[in-house]
PDB file of C-alpha atoms in Angstrom:
ATOM      1  CA  MET A   1      12.097  -1.337   9.388  1.00 70.00           C
ATOM      2  CA  GLY A   2      13.943   2.050  10.305  1.00 89.00           C
ATOM      3  CA  ASN A   3      10.542   4.091   9.524  1.00 93.00           C
ATOM      4  CA  SER A   4       8.577   5.878  12.050  1.00 95.00           C
ATOM      5  CA  ILE A   5       4.797   6.259  11.642  1.00 93.00           C
ATOM      6  CA  TYR A   6       2.916   9.316  13.198  1.00 93.00           C
ATOM      7  CA  THR A   7      -0.852  10.563  13.018  1.00 92.00           C
ATOM      8  CA  ILE A   8      -2.130  13.774  14.074  1.00 90.00           C
ATOM      9  CA  PHE A   9      -5.982  14.204  14.278  1.00 87.00           C
ATOM     10  CA  MET A  10      -7.804  17.338  15.188  1.00 89.00           C
ATOM     11  CA  PRO A  11     -11.010  19.284  14.518  1.00 92.00           C
ATOM     12  CA  ARG A  12     -11.358  19.926  10.540  1.00 92.00           C
ATOM     13  CA  GLU A  13     -11.866  23.591  11.061  1.00 91.00           C
ATOM     14  CA  SER A  14      -8.273  23.598  12.525  1.00 88.00           C
ATOM     15  CA  PHE A  15      -6.583  21.246   9.983  1.00 89.00           C
ATOM     16  CA  SER A  16      -3.642  22.507   8.005  1.00 90.00           C
ATOM     17  CA  ARG A  17      -1.428  20.336   5.896  1.00 90.00           C
ATOM     18  CA  ARG A  18       1.287  22.914   5.975  1.00 93.00           C
ATOM     19  CA  ALA A  19       0.859  23.837   9.552  1.00 92.00           C
ATOM     20  CA  ASN A  20       1.445  20.019  10.493  1.00 93.00           C
ATOM     21  CA  ALA A  21       4.134  19.698   8.433  1.00 95.00           C
ATOM     22  CA  GLU A  22       5.834  22.474   9.636  1.00 96.00           C
ATOM     23  CA  LEU A  23       5.413  21.360  13.169  1.00 95.00           C
ATOM     24  CA  VAL A  24       7.130  18.173  12.542  1.00 96.00           C
ATOM     25  CA  ALA A  25       9.684  20.002  10.564  1.00 97.00           C
ATOM     26  CA  ARG A  26      10.230  22.196  13.774  1.00 97.00           C
ATOM     27  CA  SER A  27      10.637  19.008  15.739  1.00 97.00           C
ATOM     28  CA  LEU A  28      13.644  17.977  13.743  1.00 97.00           C
ATOM     29  CA  HIS A  29      15.220  21.277  14.029  1.00 96.00           C
ATOM     30  CA  GLN A  30      15.431  20.617  17.808  1.00 95.00           C
ATOM     31  CA  LEU A  31      17.332  17.668  16.832  1.00 96.00           C
ATOM     32  CA  ASP A  32      19.698  19.728  15.094  1.00 96.00           C
ATOM     33  CA  ILE A  33      18.415  18.599  11.384  1.00 97.00           C
ATOM     34  CA  PRO A  34      17.764  21.269   9.127  1.00 96.00           C
ATOM     35  CA  ALA A  35      14.270  20.173   8.168  1.00 97.00           C
ATOM     36  CA  GLN A  36      12.062  22.169   5.444  1.00 96.00           C
ATOM     37  CA  VAL A  37       8.581  21.993   4.079  1.00 96.00           C
ATOM     38  CA  ASN A  38       8.421  21.886   0.393  1.00 94.00           C
ATOM     39  CA  GLU A  39       5.585  23.235  -1.889  1.00 91.00           C
ATOM     40  CA  ARG A  40       3.809  19.453  -1.889  1.00 90.00           C
ATOM     41  CA  HIS A  41       3.877  19.293   2.104  1.00 91.00           C
ATOM     42  CA  ASP A  42       6.543  17.067   2.008  1.00 94.00           C
ATOM     43  CA  ILE A  43       9.332  17.548   4.816  1.00 96.00           C
ATOM     44  CA  VAL A  44      12.688  17.489   3.178  1.00 97.00           C
ATOM     45  CA  VAL A  45      16.507  17.973   4.125  1.00 97.00           C
ATOM     46  CA  ASP A  46      18.634  19.082   1.332  1.00 95.00           C
ATOM     47  CA  ASN A  47      15.971  18.750  -1.062  1.00 94.00           C
ATOM     48  CA  HIS A  48      15.861  15.037  -0.065  1.00 95.00           C
ATOM     49  CA  LYS A  49      12.408  13.802   1.143  1.00 95.00           C
ATOM     50  CA  VAL A  50      12.334  12.149   4.693  1.00 96.00           C
ATOM     51  CA  SER A  51       8.675  12.196   5.333  1.00 94.00           C
ATOM     52  CA  GLY A  52       5.505  12.069   3.148  1.00 89.00           C
ATOM     53  CA  SER A  53       2.066  12.370   4.235  1.00 91.00           C
ATOM     54  CA  ALA A  54      -1.701  11.095   3.528  1.00 91.00           C
ATOM     55  CA  TYR A  55      -4.838  12.956   4.614  1.00 90.00           C
ATOM     56  CA  LYS A  56      -8.193  11.821   5.467  1.00 88.00           C
ATOM     57  CA  LEU A  57     -11.064  14.529   6.051  1.00 89.00           C
ATOM     58  CA  THR A  58     -14.341  13.397   7.691  1.00 87.00           C
ATOM     59  CA  GLY A  59     -17.524  15.452   8.734  1.00 87.00           C
ATOM     60  CA  LYS A  60     -15.778  16.812  11.853  1.00 90.00           C
ATOM     61  CA  ARG A  61     -12.585  15.264  11.957  1.00 91.00           C
ATOM     62  CA  ALA A  62      -8.879  15.600   9.895  1.00 93.00           C
ATOM     63  CA  TYR A  63      -6.555  13.023  10.021  1.00 92.00           C
ATOM     64  CA  HIS A  64      -2.700  13.633   8.966  1.00 92.00           C
ATOM     65  CA  HIS A  65      -0.732  10.410   8.473  1.00 93.00           C
ATOM     66  CA  GLY A  66       2.839  10.692   8.196  1.00 94.00           C
ATOM     67  CA  THR A  67       6.015   8.717   7.993  1.00 93.00           C
ATOM     68  CA  MET A  68       9.578   9.579   9.005  1.00 97.00           C
ATOM     69  CA  LEU A  69      12.577   7.816   7.574  1.00 96.00           C
ATOM     70  CA  ILE A  70      14.812   7.426  10.321  1.00 96.00           C
ATOM     71  CA  ASP A  71      17.174   4.460   9.459  1.00 94.00           C
ATOM     72  CA  THR A  72      15.586   2.620   6.304  1.00 92.00           C
ATOM     73  CA  ASP A  73      17.166   0.540   3.737  1.00 91.00           C
ATOM     74  CA  ILE A  74      17.048   3.491   1.070  1.00 87.00           C
ATOM     75  CA  GLU A  75      18.175   1.067  -1.725  1.00 85.00           C
ATOM     76  CA  MET A  76      15.316  -1.322  -0.993  1.00 85.00           C
ATOM     77  CA  LEU A  77      12.953   1.226  -0.633  1.00 82.00           C
ATOM     78  CA  LYS A  78      13.884   2.543  -4.085  1.00 76.00           C
ATOM     79  CA  GLY A  79      13.603  -0.907  -5.754  1.00 74.00           C
ATOM     80  CA  CYS A  80      10.108  -1.307  -4.104  1.00 72.00           C
ATOM     81  CA  LEU A  81       8.830   2.334  -5.646  1.00 68.00           C
ATOM     82  CA  SER A  82      10.668   2.818  -8.586  1.00 63.00           C
ATOM     83  CA  LYS A  83       8.607   3.861 -11.526  1.00 58.00           C
ATOM     84  CA  LYS A  84      10.530   1.482 -13.653  1.00 57.00           C
ATOM     85  CA  ARG A  85       9.641  -1.299 -11.606  1.00 50.00           C
ATOM     86  CA  MET A  86       5.842  -0.327 -11.934  1.00 52.00           C
ATOM     87  CA  ASN A  87       5.801   0.045 -15.635  1.00 52.00           C
ATOM     88  CA  ASN A  88       7.305  -3.415 -16.283  1.00 50.00           C
ATOM     89  CA  LEU A  89       4.266  -4.904 -14.465  1.00 57.00           C
ATOM     90  CA  GLY A  90       1.915  -3.833 -17.048  1.00 68.00           C
ATOM     91  CA  MET A  91      -0.436  -2.080 -14.290  1.00 66.00           C
ATOM     92  CA  VAL A  92      -2.552   0.770 -15.377  1.00 74.00           C
ATOM     93  CA  SER A  93      -4.456   2.566 -12.142  1.00 68.00           C
ATOM     94  CA  LYS A  94      -7.110   5.195 -12.018  1.00 63.00           C
ATOM     95  CA  GLY A  95      -5.674   5.979  -8.630  1.00 60.00           C
ATOM     96  CA  VAL A  96      -3.594   9.032  -7.924  1.00 61.00           C
ATOM     97  CA  GLU A  97      -0.030   8.977  -9.230  1.00 62.00           C
ATOM     98  CA  SER A  98       2.748   9.214  -6.955  1.00 65.00           C
ATOM     99  CA  VAL A  99       5.584  11.910  -7.908  1.00 69.00           C
ATOM    100  CA  PRO A 100       9.148  10.405  -7.613  1.00 74.00           C
ATOM    101  CA  SER A 101      11.383  11.996  -5.219  1.00 83.00           C
ATOM    102  CA  PRO A 102      14.846  11.523  -3.926  1.00 89.00           C
ATOM    103  CA  VAL A 103      14.909  10.187  -0.406  1.00 92.00           C
ATOM    104  CA  THR A 104      17.362  10.159   2.564  1.00 94.00           C
ATOM    105  CA  ASN A 105      17.623   9.176   6.272  1.00 96.00           C
ATOM    106  CA  LEU A 106      17.702  11.324   9.337  1.00 97.00           C
ATOM    107  CA  ARG A 107      20.437   9.099  10.014  1.00 96.00           C
ATOM    108  CA  ASP A 108      22.464  10.779   7.618  1.00 95.00           C
ATOM    109  CA  TYR A 109      22.190  14.201   9.775  1.00 95.00           C
ATOM    110  CA  SER A 110      22.445  12.566  13.205  1.00 94.00           C
ATOM    111  CA  TYR A 111      24.315   9.729  14.410  1.00 92.00           C
ATOM    112  CA  THR A 112      22.066   9.503  17.546  1.00 93.00           C
ATOM    113  CA  ILE A 113      18.566  10.033  16.167  1.00 95.00           C
ATOM    114  CA  ASP A 114      15.892   6.983  16.930  1.00 95.00           C
ATOM    115  CA  HIS A 115      12.476   6.606  16.928  1.00 94.00           C
ATOM    116  CA  GLN A 116      12.104   7.690  20.518  1.00 93.00           C
ATOM    117  CA  GLN A 117      13.878  11.000  20.038  1.00 95.00           C
ATOM    118  CA  PHE A 118      11.750  11.601  17.043  1.00 96.00           C
ATOM    119  CA  CYS A 119       8.558  10.973  19.210  1.00 94.00           C
ATOM    120  CA  GLU A 120       9.501  13.238  22.147  1.00 94.00           C
ATOM    121  CA  SER A 121      10.461  15.858  19.898  1.00 96.00           C
ATOM    122  CA  VAL A 122       7.274  15.785  17.872  1.00 95.00           C
ATOM    123  CA  MET A 123       5.382  15.617  21.332  1.00 93.00           C
ATOM    124  CA  ALA A 124       7.232  18.826  22.557  1.00 94.00           C
ATOM    125  CA  GLU A 125       6.019  20.757  19.412  1.00 94.00           C
ATOM    126  CA  PHE A 126       2.504  19.565  19.599  1.00 92.00           C
ATOM    127  CA  THR A 127       2.231  20.859  23.189  1.00 93.00           C
ATOM    128  CA  GLY A 128       3.515  23.996  22.593  1.00 92.00           C
ATOM    129  CA  ALA A 129       1.290  24.446  19.441  1.00 90.00           C
ATOM    130  CA  TYR A 130      -2.106  22.834  20.296  1.00 88.00           C
ATOM    131  CA  ASN A 131      -2.002  22.292  24.474  1.00 89.00           C
ATOM    132  CA  ASP A 132      -0.512  25.834  25.512  1.00 89.00           C
ATOM    133  CA  GLY A 133       2.573  24.153  26.361  1.00 88.00           C
ATOM    134  CA  ILE A 134       1.036  21.780  29.022  1.00 91.00           C
ATOM    135  CA  PRO A 135       3.144  18.581  29.240  1.00 88.00           C
ATOM    136  CA  VAL A 136       1.155  15.502  27.696  1.00 85.00           C
ATOM    137  CA  GLN A 137       1.538  12.110  29.299  1.00 85.00           C
ATOM    138  CA  PRO A 138       2.199   9.564  26.645  1.00 85.00           C
ATOM    139  CA  THR A 139       0.032   6.153  26.679  1.00 83.00           C
ATOM    140  CA  LEU A 140       2.399   3.344  25.858  1.00 82.00           C
ATOM    141  CA  PHE A 141       1.082   0.010  24.569  1.00 81.00           C
ATOM    142  CA  ASP A 142       2.540  -3.434  23.820  1.00 80.00           C
ATOM    143  CA  HIS A 143       1.178  -5.427  21.396  1.00 78.00           C
ATOM    144  CA  ILE A 144       0.049  -8.327  23.504  1.00 81.00           C
ATOM    145  CA  ASN A 145      -2.005  -6.263  26.033  1.00 83.00           C
ATOM    146  CA  LEU A 146      -3.890  -3.692  23.755  1.00 86.00           C
ATOM    147  CA  PRO A 147      -6.984  -2.199  24.896  1.00 88.00           C
ATOM    148  CA  LYS A 148     -10.354  -3.576  23.481  1.00 91.00           C
ATOM    149  CA  LYS A 149     -10.970  -0.689  21.196  1.00 88.00           C
ATOM    150  CA  VAL A 150      -7.359  -0.724  19.773  1.00 86.00           C
ATOM    151  CA  GLU A 151      -7.550  -4.452  19.360  1.00 90.00           C
ATOM    152  CA  GLU A 152     -10.970  -3.991  17.732  1.00 91.00           C
ATOM    153  CA  THR A 153      -9.369  -1.533  15.217  1.00 87.00           C
ATOM    154  CA  ARG A 154      -6.205  -3.431  14.680  1.00 86.00           C
ATOM    155  CA  GLN A 155      -8.451  -6.343  13.659  1.00 91.00           C
ATOM    156  CA  SER A 156     -10.273  -4.370  11.188  1.00 91.00           C
ATOM    157  CA  LEU A 157      -7.120  -2.974   9.704  1.00 86.00           C
ATOM    158  CA  MET A 158      -6.265  -6.662   8.666  1.00 89.00           C
ATOM    159  CA  ALA A 159      -9.519  -7.570   7.393  1.00 89.00           C
ATOM    160  CA  TRP A 160      -9.395  -8.195   3.616  1.00 86.00           C
ATOM    161  CA  ASP A 161     -12.325  -5.591   2.966  1.00 88.00           C
ATOM    162  CA  TRP A 162      -9.742  -2.666   4.590  1.00 85.00           C
ATOM    163  CA  ILE A 163      -6.610  -3.972   2.824  1.00 84.00           C
ATOM    164  CA  TYR A 164      -7.916  -4.490  -0.762  1.00 84.00           C
ATOM    165  CA  GLY A 165     -11.734  -3.664  -0.584  1.00 88.00           C
ATOM    166  CA  GLN A 166     -10.909   0.161  -0.983  1.00 83.00           C
ATOM    167  CA  THR A 167      -8.459  -0.692  -4.015  1.00 87.00           C
ATOM    168  CA  PRO A 168      -8.866   2.249  -6.983  1.00 88.00           C
ATOM    169  CA  GLU A 169      -9.939   0.465 -10.373  1.00 92.00           C
ATOM    170  CA  PHE A 170      -7.050  -0.661 -12.397  1.00 92.00           C
ATOM    171  CA  THR A 171      -6.130  -2.980 -15.273  1.00 93.00           C
ATOM    172  CA  ASN A 172      -3.153  -5.480 -15.137  1.00 92.00           C
ATOM    173  CA  THR A 173      -1.808  -7.394 -17.891  1.00 93.00           C
ATOM    174  CA  ILE A 174       0.646 -10.058 -17.628  1.00 93.00           C
ATOM    175  CA  GLU A 175       1.989 -12.776 -20.349  1.00 94.00           C
ATOM    176  CA  LYS A 176       3.867 -16.074 -20.124  1.00 95.00           C
ATOM    177  CA  GLU A 177       5.543 -18.428 -22.599  1.00 96.00           C
ATOM    178  CA  PHE A 178       4.482 -22.050 -21.615  1.00 95.00           C
ATOM    179  CA  GLY A 179       5.625 -25.192 -23.525  1.00 94.00           C
ATOM    180  CA  TRP A 180       2.391 -25.663 -24.895  1.00 94.00           C
ATOM    181  CA  GLY A 181       1.754 -21.974 -26.056  1.00 94.00           C
ATOM    182  CA  HIS A 182       1.505 -18.070 -25.277  1.00 95.00           C
ATOM    183  CA  VAL A 183      -0.779 -16.757 -22.912  1.00 95.00           C
ATOM    184  CA  LYS A 184      -1.649 -13.051 -22.561  1.00 95.00           C
ATOM    185  CA  LEU A 185      -3.933 -12.337 -19.154  1.00 95.00           C
ATOM    186  CA  THR A 186      -5.675  -9.043 -18.598  1.00 95.00           C
ATOM    187  CA  ILE A 187      -7.700  -8.379 -15.676  1.00 95.00           C
ATOM    188  CA  HIS A 188      -9.876  -5.248 -14.766  1.00 95.00           C
ATOM    189  CA  SER A 189     -10.344  -5.004 -11.250  1.00 94.00           C
ATOM    190  CA  LYS A 190     -11.980  -2.563  -8.773  1.00 93.00           C
ATOM    191  CA  HIS A 191     -12.471  -2.550  -4.969  1.00 93.00           C
ATOM    192  CA  GLY A 192     -10.145  -5.866  -4.816  1.00 92.00           C
ATOM    193  CA  LYS A 193     -12.510  -7.747  -6.929  1.00 95.00           C
ATOM    194  CA  ILE A 194     -12.137  -8.883 -10.847  1.00 96.00           C
ATOM    195  CA  MET A 195     -14.742  -7.215 -12.979  1.00 96.00           C
ATOM    196  CA  ARG A 196     -13.701  -8.372 -16.069  1.00 96.00           C
ATOM    197  CA  ALA A 197     -10.687 -11.075 -17.430  1.00 96.00           C
ATOM    198  CA  ASP A 198      -9.733 -11.550 -20.947  1.00 95.00           C
ATOM    199  CA  ILE A 199      -7.477 -14.727 -21.564  1.00 95.00           C
ATOM    200  CA  LEU A 200      -5.523 -14.869 -24.778  1.00 94.00           C
ATOM    201  CA  THR A 201      -3.613 -17.815 -26.253  1.00 94.00           C
ATOM    202  CA  ASN A 202      -2.074 -18.457 -29.877  1.00 93.00           C
ATOM    203  CA  LEU A 203      -3.422 -22.018 -29.630  1.00 90.00           C
ATOM    204  CA  SER A 204      -6.094 -23.121 -32.103  1.00 82.00           C
ATOM    205  CA  SER A 205      -7.534 -26.023 -29.851  1.00 78.00           C
ATOM    206  CA  GLU A 206      -9.136 -25.725 -26.375  1.00 73.00           C
ATOM    207  CA  PRO A 207     -10.214 -22.390 -26.568  1.00 81.00           C
ATOM    208  CA  ILE A 208     -12.987 -22.929 -24.600  1.00 92.00           C
ATOM    209  CA  ILE A 209     -11.349 -23.689 -21.382  1.00 93.00           C
ATOM    210  CA  PHE A 210      -9.776 -20.206 -21.496  1.00 94.00           C
ATOM    211  CA  SER A 211     -12.924 -18.791 -22.189  1.00 94.00           C
ATOM    212  CA  GLY A 212     -14.705 -20.477 -19.374  1.00 95.00           C
ATOM    213  CA  LEU A 213     -11.636 -19.631 -16.751  1.00 95.00           C
ATOM    214  CA  ALA A 214     -12.033 -15.634 -18.101  1.00 96.00           C
ATOM    215  CA  VAL A 215     -15.929 -15.851 -17.062  1.00 96.00           C
ATOM    216  CA  ALA A 216     -15.138 -17.677 -13.726  1.00 97.00           C
ATOM    217  CA  LEU A 217     -12.820 -15.037 -12.857  1.00 97.00           C
ATOM    218  CA  GLU A 218     -15.525 -12.445 -12.874  1.00 97.00           C
ATOM    219  CA  GLY A 219     -16.457 -11.834  -9.020  1.00 96.00           C
ATOM    220  CA  CYS A 220     -13.323 -13.458  -7.592  1.00 95.00           C
ATOM    221  CA  GLN A 221     -11.202 -11.292  -5.301  1.00 94.00           C
ATOM    222  CA  TYR A 222      -8.047 -10.385  -6.836  1.00 92.00           C
ATOM    223  CA  ASN A 223      -5.265 -12.318  -5.295  1.00 89.00           C
ATOM    224  CA  THR A 224      -2.787 -15.266  -5.933  1.00 89.00           C
ATOM    225  CA  MET A 225      -5.497 -17.648  -5.638  1.00 92.00           C
ATOM    226  CA  ALA A 226      -8.002 -16.242  -8.361  1.00 93.00           C
ATOM    227  CA  ILE A 227      -7.510 -18.897 -10.942  1.00 93.00           C
ATOM    228  CA  ASP A 228      -7.860 -21.736  -8.092  1.00 93.00           C
ATOM    229  CA  ASP A 229     -11.385 -19.981  -7.345  1.00 95.00           C
ATOM    230  CA  ALA A 230     -12.189 -19.783 -10.618  1.00 96.00           C
ATOM    231  CA  ILE A 231     -11.587 -23.507 -11.372  1.00 95.00           C
ATOM    232  CA  LYS A 232     -13.602 -24.559  -8.261  1.00 95.00           C
ATOM    233  CA  LYS A 233     -16.532 -22.451  -9.754  1.00 96.00           C
ATOM    234  CA  ILE A 234     -16.255 -24.170 -13.171  1.00 96.00           C
ATOM    235  CA  ASN A 235     -16.119 -27.668 -11.542  1.00 95.00           C
ATOM    236  CA  ILE A 236     -19.255 -26.646  -9.617  1.00 96.00           C
ATOM    237  CA  ASP A 237     -21.327 -24.995 -12.350  1.00 95.00           C
ATOM    238  CA  VAL A 238     -19.904 -26.633 -15.531  1.00 95.00           C
ATOM    239  CA  PRO A 239     -18.639 -30.082 -14.492  1.00 95.00           C
ATOM    240  CA  GLY A 240     -16.526 -31.894 -17.097  1.00 94.00           C
ATOM    241  CA  LEU A 241     -15.231 -28.633 -18.879  1.00 94.00           C
ATOM    242  CA  ILE A 242     -11.978 -29.111 -17.094  1.00 94.00           C
ATOM    243  CA  ASN A 243     -11.049 -32.753 -17.999  1.00 94.00           C
ATOM    244  CA  ALA A 244      -7.911 -34.856 -18.329  1.00 94.00           C
ATOM    245  CA  ASP A 245      -7.401 -33.620 -21.927  1.00 91.00           C
ATOM    246  CA  ASN A 246      -7.108 -29.905 -20.806  1.00 92.00           C
ATOM    247  CA  VAL A 247      -6.270 -30.054 -17.202  1.00 94.00           C
ATOM    248  CA  HIS A 248      -2.586 -29.359 -17.722  1.00 94.00           C
ATOM    249  CA  PHE A 249      -3.653 -25.847 -19.153  1.00 94.00           C
ATOM    250  CA  THR A 250      -5.517 -24.835 -15.895  1.00 94.00           C
ATOM    251  CA  ASN A 251      -2.694 -26.243 -13.647  1.00 94.00           C
ATOM    252  CA  ASP A 252       0.034 -24.424 -15.356  1.00 95.00           C
ATOM    253  CA  ILE A 253      -1.824 -21.053 -15.696  1.00 95.00           C
ATOM    254  CA  ASN A 254      -3.107 -21.552 -11.712  1.00 93.00           C
ATOM    255  CA  GLN A 255       0.622 -22.119 -10.917  1.00 93.00           C
ATOM    256  CA  TRP A 256       2.033 -19.193 -12.872  1.00 93.00           C
ATOM    257  CA  ILE A 257      -0.632 -16.910 -11.519  1.00 91.00           C
ATOM    258  CA  GLN A 258       0.188 -17.935  -7.519  1.00 86.00           C
ATOM    259  CA  HIS A 259       3.666 -16.796  -8.234  1.00 81.00           C
ATOM    260  CA  GLY A 260       3.253 -13.889 -10.532  1.00 72.00           C
ATOM    261  CA  LEU A 261      -0.002 -11.882  -9.914  1.00 72.00           C
TER     262      LEU A 261
END
């Protein structure tokens, strides 16, 4: 992917956002890359962002998670993060909004920079700042033979509760024109679960099936299978509500959501 990930964790009383960012910036100086830390604690080169950070503070520990753009596909990155693209999705979130910034790769300033060089330089700066200059022996893992605790952590990070269960509250509204009518779906979600759904159509008939779908969506996980799960709930709780006369409505909406949510 051309992007390196690093984490610095330390006692909470020793933690400083700026100090850690400056440590990484100094490591880039050792590679002849003129990095600086801006007022948002981002690491920049020529006012273009090469590294952003996220932080977690617990009772006694502080975690500083950072990225470093080594040789990333910048155009693809811009397409994924563009504010215009996000606005077109009809998504309204209560999460902290990101601040758009111009980005660049370290490769634009060094033809030889790679993940290994970056890691070694950061490690050297870390030992000077926090280990009295005493060299640190790195521990290397391959993805097949991970230590038990690391594998347990890896599995927990792949679980639905971690990936989606802590998602901030948001509302997503999407619309589609079918051959039989127009549908507007609004979903209110919190922590990865659908709290409320509204389905509006311009049809004068079959409003009960759409109301039933909206009610059945409540409590479902927010994912592409949400409508499918709602249909299963209806078939168990209200058998016959979905029948030969209206099943094409639910089938079309289900297919739409599986490809568009």
